[in-house]
Coordinates of N, CA and C in Angstrom, one line a residue:
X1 N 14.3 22.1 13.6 CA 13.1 22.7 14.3 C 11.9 22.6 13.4
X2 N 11.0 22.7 14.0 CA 9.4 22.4 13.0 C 8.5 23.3 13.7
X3 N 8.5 24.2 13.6 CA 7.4 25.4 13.9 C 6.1 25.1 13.3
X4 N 5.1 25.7 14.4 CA 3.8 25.3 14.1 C 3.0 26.5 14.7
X5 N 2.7 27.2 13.4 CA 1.9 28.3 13.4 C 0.7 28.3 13.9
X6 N 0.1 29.2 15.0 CA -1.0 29.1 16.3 C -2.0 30.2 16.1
X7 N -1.0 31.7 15.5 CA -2.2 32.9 15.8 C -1.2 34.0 15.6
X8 N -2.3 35.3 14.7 CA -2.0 36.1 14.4 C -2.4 37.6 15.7
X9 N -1.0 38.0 16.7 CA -1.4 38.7 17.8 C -2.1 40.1 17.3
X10 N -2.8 40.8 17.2 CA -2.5 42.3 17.5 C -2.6 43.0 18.5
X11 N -1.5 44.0 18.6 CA -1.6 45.1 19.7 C -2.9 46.1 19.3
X12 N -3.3 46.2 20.6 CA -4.4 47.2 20.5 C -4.4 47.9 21.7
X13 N -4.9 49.5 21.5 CA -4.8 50.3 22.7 C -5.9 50.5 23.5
X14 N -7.1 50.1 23.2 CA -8.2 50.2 23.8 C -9.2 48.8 23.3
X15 N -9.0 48.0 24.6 CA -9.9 46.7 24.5 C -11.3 46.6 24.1
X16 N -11.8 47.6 24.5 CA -13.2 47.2 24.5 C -13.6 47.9 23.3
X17 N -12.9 49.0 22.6 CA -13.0 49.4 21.2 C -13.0 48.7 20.4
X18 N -11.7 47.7 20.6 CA -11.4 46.4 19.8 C -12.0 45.6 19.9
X19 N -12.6 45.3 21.1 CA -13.4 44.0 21.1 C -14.8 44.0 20.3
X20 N -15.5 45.8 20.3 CA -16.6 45.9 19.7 C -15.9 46.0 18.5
X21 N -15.1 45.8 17.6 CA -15.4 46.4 16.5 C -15.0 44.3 15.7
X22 N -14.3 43.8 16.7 CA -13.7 42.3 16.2 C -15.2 41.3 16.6
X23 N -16.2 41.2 17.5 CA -16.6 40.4 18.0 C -18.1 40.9 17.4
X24 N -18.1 42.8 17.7 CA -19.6 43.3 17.4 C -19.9 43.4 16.0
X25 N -18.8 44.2 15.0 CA -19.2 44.4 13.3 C -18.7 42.9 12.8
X26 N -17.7 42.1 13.1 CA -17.1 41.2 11.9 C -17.7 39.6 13.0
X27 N -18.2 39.5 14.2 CA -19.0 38.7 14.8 C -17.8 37.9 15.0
X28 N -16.6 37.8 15.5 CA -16.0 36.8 16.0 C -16.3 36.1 17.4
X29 N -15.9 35.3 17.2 CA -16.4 33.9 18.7 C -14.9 33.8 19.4
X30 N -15.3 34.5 20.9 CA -14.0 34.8 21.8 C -13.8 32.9 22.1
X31 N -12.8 32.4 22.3 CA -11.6 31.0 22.5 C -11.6 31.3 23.6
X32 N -10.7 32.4 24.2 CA -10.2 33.0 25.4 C -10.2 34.1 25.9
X33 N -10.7 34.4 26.8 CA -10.7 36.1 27.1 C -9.5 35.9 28.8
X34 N -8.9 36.5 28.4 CA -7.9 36.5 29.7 C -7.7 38.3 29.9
X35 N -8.6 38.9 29.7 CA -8.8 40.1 30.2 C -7.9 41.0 28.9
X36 N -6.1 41.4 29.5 CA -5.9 41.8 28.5 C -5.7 40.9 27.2
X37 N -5.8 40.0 26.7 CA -5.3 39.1 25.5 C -6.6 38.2 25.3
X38 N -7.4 38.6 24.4 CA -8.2 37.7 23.8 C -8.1 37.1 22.8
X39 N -8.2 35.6 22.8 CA -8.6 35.2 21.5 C -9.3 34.2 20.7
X40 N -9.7 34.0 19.3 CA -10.9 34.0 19.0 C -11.0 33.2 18.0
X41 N -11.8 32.3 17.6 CA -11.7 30.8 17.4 C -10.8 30.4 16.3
X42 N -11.3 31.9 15.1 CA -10.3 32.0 13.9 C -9.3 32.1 14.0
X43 N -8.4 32.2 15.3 CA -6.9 32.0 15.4 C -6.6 33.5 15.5
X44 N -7.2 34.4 15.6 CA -6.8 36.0 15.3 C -6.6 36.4 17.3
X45 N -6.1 36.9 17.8 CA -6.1 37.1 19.2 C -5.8 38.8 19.3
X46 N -6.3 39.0 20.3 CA -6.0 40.6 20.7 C -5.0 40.9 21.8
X47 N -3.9 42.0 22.0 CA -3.2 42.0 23.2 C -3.4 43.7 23.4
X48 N -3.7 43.5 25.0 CA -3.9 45.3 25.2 C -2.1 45.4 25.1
X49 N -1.8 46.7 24.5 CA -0.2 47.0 24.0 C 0.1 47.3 25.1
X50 N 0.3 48.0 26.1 CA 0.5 48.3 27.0 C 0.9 47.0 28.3
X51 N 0.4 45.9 28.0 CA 0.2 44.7 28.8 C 1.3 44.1 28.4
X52 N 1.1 44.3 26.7 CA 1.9 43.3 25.8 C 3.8 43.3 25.6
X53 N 3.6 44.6 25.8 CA 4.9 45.8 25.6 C 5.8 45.8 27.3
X54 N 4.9 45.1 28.2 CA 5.6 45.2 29.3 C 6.3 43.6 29.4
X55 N 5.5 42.8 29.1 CA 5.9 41.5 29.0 C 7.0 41.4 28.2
X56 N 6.7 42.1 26.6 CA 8.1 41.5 25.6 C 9.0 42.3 26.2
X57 N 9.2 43.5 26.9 CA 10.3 44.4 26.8 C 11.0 44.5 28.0
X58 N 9.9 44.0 29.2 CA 10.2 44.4 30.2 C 10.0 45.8 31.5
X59 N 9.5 46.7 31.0 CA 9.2 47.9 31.3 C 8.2 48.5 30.5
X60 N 7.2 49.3 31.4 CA 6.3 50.2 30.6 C 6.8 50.7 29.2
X61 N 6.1 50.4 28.2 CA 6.4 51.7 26.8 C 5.9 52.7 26.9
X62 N 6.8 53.7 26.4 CA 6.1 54.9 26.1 C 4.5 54.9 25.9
X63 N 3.8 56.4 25.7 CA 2.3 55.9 25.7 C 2.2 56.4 24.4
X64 N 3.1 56.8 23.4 CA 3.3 57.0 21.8 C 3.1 55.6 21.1
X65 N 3.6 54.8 21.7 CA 3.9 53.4 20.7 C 3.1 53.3 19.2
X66 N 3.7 53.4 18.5 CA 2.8 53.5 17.1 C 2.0 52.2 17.1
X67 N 0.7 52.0 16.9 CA 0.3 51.1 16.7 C -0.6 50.8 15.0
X68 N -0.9 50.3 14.6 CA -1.4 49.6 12.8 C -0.8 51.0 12.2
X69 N 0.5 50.6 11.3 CA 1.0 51.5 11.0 C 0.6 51.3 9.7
X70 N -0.1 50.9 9.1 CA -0.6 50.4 7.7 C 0.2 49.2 6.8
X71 N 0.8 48.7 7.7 CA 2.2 47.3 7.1 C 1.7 46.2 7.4
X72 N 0.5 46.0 7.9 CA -0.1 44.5 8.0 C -1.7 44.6 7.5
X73 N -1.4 43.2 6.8 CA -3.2 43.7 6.9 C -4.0 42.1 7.5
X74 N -4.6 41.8 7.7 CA -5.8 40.8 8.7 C -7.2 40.9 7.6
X75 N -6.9 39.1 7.5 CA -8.0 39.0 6.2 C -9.3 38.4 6.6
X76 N -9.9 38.6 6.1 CA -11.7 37.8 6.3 C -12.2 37.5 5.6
X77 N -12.8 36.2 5.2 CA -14.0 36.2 4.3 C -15.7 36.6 4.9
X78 N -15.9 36.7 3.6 CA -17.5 37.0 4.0 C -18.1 36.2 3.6
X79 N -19.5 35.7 3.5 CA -20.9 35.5 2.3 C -21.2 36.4 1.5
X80 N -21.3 37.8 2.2 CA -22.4 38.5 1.6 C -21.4 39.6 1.7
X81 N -20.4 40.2 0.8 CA -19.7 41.5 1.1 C -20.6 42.0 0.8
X82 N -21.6 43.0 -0.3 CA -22.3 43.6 -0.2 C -23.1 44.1 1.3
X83 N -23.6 42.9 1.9 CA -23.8 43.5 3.5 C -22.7 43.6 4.2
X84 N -22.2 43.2 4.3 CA -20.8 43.5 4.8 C -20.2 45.3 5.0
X85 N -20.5 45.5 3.7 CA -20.2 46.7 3.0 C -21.4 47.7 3.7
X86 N -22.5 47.2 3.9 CA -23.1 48.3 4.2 C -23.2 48.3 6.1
X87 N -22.8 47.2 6.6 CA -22.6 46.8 7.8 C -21.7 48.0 8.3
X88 N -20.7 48.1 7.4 CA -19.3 48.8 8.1 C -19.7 50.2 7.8
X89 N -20.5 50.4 6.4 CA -20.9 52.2 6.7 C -21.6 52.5 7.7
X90 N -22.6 51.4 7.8 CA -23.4 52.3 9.0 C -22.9 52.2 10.6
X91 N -21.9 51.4 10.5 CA -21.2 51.9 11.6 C -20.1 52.9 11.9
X92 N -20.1 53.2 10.8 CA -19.2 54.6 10.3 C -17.4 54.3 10.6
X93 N -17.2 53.2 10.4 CA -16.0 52.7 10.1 C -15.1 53.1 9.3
X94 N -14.1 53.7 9.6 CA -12.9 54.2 8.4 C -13.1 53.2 7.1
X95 N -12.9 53.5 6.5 CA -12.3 52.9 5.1 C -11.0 53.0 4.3
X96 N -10.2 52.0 3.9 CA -9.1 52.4 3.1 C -9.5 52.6 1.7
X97 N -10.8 51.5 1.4 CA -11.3 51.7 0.3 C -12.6 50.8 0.0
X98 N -13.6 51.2 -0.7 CA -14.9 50.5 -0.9 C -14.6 49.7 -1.8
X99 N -15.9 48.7 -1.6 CA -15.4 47.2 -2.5 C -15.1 47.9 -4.0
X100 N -13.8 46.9 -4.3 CA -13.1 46.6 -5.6 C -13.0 45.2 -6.0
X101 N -13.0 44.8 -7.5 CA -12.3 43.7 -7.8 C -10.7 43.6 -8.1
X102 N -10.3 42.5 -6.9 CA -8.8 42.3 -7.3 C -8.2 41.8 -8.6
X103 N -7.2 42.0 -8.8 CA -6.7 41.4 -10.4 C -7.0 40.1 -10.3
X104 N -7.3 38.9 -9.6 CA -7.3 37.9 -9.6 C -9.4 37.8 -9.4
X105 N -9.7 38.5 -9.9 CA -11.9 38.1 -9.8 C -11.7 38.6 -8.2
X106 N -11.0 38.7 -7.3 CA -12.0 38.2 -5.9 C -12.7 40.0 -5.4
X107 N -13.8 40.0 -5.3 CA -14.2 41.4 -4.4 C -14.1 41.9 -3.5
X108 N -13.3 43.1 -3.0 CA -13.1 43.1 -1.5 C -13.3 44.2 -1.0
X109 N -13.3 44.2 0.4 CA -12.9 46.1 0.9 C -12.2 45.5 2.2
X110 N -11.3 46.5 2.0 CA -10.4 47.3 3.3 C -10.4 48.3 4.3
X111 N -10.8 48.3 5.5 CA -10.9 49.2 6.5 C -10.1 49.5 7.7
X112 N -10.5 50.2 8.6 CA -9.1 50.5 9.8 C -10.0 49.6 10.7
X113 N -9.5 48.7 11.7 CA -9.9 48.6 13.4 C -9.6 50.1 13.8
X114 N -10.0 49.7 15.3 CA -9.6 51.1 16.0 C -8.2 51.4 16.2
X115 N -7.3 50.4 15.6 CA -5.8 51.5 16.1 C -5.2 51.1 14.8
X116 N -6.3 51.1 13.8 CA -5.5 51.6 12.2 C -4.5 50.2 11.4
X117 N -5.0 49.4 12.1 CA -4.6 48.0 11.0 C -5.3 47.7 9.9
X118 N -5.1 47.2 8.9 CA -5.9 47.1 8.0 C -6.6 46.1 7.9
X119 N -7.9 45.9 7.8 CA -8.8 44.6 8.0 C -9.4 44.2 6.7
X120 N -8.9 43.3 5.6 CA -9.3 43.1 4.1 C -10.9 42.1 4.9
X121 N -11.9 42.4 3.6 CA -13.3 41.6 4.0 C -13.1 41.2 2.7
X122 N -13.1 40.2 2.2 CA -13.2 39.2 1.1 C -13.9 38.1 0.5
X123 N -14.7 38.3 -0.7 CA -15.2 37.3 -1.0 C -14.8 35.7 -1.2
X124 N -15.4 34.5 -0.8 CA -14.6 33.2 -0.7 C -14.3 33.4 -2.3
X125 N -12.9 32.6 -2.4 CA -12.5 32.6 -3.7 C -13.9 31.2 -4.5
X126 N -14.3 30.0 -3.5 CA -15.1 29.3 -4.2 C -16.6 30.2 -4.7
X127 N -16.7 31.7 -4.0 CA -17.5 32.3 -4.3 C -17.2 33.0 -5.9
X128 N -16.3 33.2 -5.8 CA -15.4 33.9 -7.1 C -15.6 33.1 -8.1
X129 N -15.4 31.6 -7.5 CA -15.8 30.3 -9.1 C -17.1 30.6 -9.6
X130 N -17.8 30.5 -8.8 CA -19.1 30.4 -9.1 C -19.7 31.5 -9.6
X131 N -19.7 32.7 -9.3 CA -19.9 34.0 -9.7 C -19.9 34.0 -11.2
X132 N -18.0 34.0 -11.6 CA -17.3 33.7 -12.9 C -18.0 33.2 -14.1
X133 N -18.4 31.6 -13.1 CA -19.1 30.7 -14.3 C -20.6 31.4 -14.4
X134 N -21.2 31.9 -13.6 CA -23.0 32.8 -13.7 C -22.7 33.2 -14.5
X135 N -21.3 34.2 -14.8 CA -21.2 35.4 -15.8 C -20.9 34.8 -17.3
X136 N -20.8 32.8 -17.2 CA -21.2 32.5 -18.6 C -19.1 32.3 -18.8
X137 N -18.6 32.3 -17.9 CA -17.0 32.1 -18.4 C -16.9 30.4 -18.1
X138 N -16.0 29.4 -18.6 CA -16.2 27.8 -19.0 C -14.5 28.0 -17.3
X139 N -14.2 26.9 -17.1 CA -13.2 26.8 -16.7 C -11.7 27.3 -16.5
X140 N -11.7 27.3 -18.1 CA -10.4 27.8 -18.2 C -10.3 29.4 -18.4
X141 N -12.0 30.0 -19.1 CA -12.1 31.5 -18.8 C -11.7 31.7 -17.3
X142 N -12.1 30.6 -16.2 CA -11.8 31.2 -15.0 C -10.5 31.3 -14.1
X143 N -10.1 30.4 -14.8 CA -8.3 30.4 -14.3 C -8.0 31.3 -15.0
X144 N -7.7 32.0 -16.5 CA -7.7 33.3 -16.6 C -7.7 34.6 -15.9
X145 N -9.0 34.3 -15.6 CA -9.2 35.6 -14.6 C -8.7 35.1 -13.1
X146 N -9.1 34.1 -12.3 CA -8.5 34.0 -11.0 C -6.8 33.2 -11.0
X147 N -6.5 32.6 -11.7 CA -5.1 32.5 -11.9 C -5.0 30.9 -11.2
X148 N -5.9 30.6 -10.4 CA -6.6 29.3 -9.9 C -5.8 28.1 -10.7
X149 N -5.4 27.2 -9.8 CA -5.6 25.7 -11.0 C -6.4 25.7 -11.4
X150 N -6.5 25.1 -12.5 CA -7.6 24.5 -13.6 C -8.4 23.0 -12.9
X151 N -7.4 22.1 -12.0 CA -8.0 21.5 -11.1 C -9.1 21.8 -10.0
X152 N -8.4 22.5 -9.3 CA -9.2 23.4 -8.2 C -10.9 23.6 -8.6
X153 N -9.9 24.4 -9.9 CA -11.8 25.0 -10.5 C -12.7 24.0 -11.0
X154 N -12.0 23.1 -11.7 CA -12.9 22.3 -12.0 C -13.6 21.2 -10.6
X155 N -13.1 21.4 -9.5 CA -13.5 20.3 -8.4 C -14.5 21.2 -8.2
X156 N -14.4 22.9 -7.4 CA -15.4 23.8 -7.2 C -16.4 23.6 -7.8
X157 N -16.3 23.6 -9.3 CA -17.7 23.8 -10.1 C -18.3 22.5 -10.2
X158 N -17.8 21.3 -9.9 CA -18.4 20.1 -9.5 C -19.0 20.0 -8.6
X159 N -19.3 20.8 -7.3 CA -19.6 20.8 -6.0 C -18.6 20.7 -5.5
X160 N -17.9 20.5 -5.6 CA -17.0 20.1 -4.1 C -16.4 21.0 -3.3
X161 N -15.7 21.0 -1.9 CA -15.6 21.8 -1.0 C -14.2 22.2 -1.9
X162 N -13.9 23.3 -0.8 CA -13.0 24.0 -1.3 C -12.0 23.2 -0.1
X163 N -10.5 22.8 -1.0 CA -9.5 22.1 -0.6 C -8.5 22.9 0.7

C-alpha cells in the first residue's frame, strides 16, 4: 500500500464561527465549500461534527461530542507574527499563550478556534535564519540554536528558497 496524504479534517460545531475565525482572522482561501465540509487551499478542511459524526458512525451523535480537546494542534506560518499577534487580540481570541521563543529560535503563539483546537501561528523557520544571522550569530551559531542542518542554513543565508 502507498498512502498519500491529502488533508488535515476538523470537526467543528458551528460553521460559520469556524469559517470566520479560519478564512476572516488567519485569511484562508476556501478550495471547496460543499456547505457542511470546507476546504481550503492549504490542505486544512472543516467538517460540521454533527454531518461528520453521522457519516463515520452512522447515526446522529450525541450533542455532547467533545470537540478540540487540546491533543491536536494545526500549524501556520506567518510574515509578521507581531501583527499577527495583535490581529488575534483585537479580535479577542482565546489564547493558550502569547508569543514565545521555542527551544529551537522559532517565535510563536498558540490560540483556541472556536471549538478549542489549538492553532500554533509561527514564524517561517527561513525567517528564524535570517533573524539569527541580524543578531550577528555565523552559521554554525545558527544550527546551535535552531538544530537545522548546517547545509540548509547555509543555502537560506545564500538566498535560496527554503527546500
Amino acid at each position: 500500500m502507498q498512502a498519500t496524504f491529502r488533508s488535515v479534517v476538523l470537526f467543528v460545531g458551528d460553521m460559520a464561527a469556524s469559517r470566520r475565525f479560519y478564512e476572516g482572522l488567519l485569511g484562508l482561501q476556501v478550495d471547496m465549500d460543499l456547505g457542511v465540509n470546507v476546504g481550503y487551499t492549504c490542505g486544512l478542511a472543516l467538517w460540521q461534527a454533527r454531518a461528520a459524526l453521522e457519516v463515520i458512525h452512522h447515526h446522529a451523535p450525541d450533542d455532547d461530542t467533545p470537540l478540540g480537546r487540546g491533543n491536536l494542534e494545526v500549524y501556520f506560518e506567518v510574515d509578521d507574527l507581531d501583527a499577527a499577534g495583535r490581529a488575534v487580540e483585537a479580535a479577542g481570541v482565546p489564547v493558550v499563550h502569547p508569543i514565545v521563543e521555542q527551544p529551537w529560535a522559532q517565535r510563536v503563539l498558540r490560540l483556541y478556534d472556536p471549538d478549542g483546537h489549538i492553532v500554533e501561528l509561527g514564524e517561517p523557520m527561513p525567517a528564524v535564519v535570517r533573524r539569527l544571522a541580524a543578531e550577528g550569530l555565523d552559521a554554525e551559531g545558527i544550527r546551535g540554536r535552531t538544530f537545522m542542518p548546517i547545509e540548509v542554513i547555509e543555502h537560506l543565508l545564500a538566498g535560496g528558497e527554503p527546500r
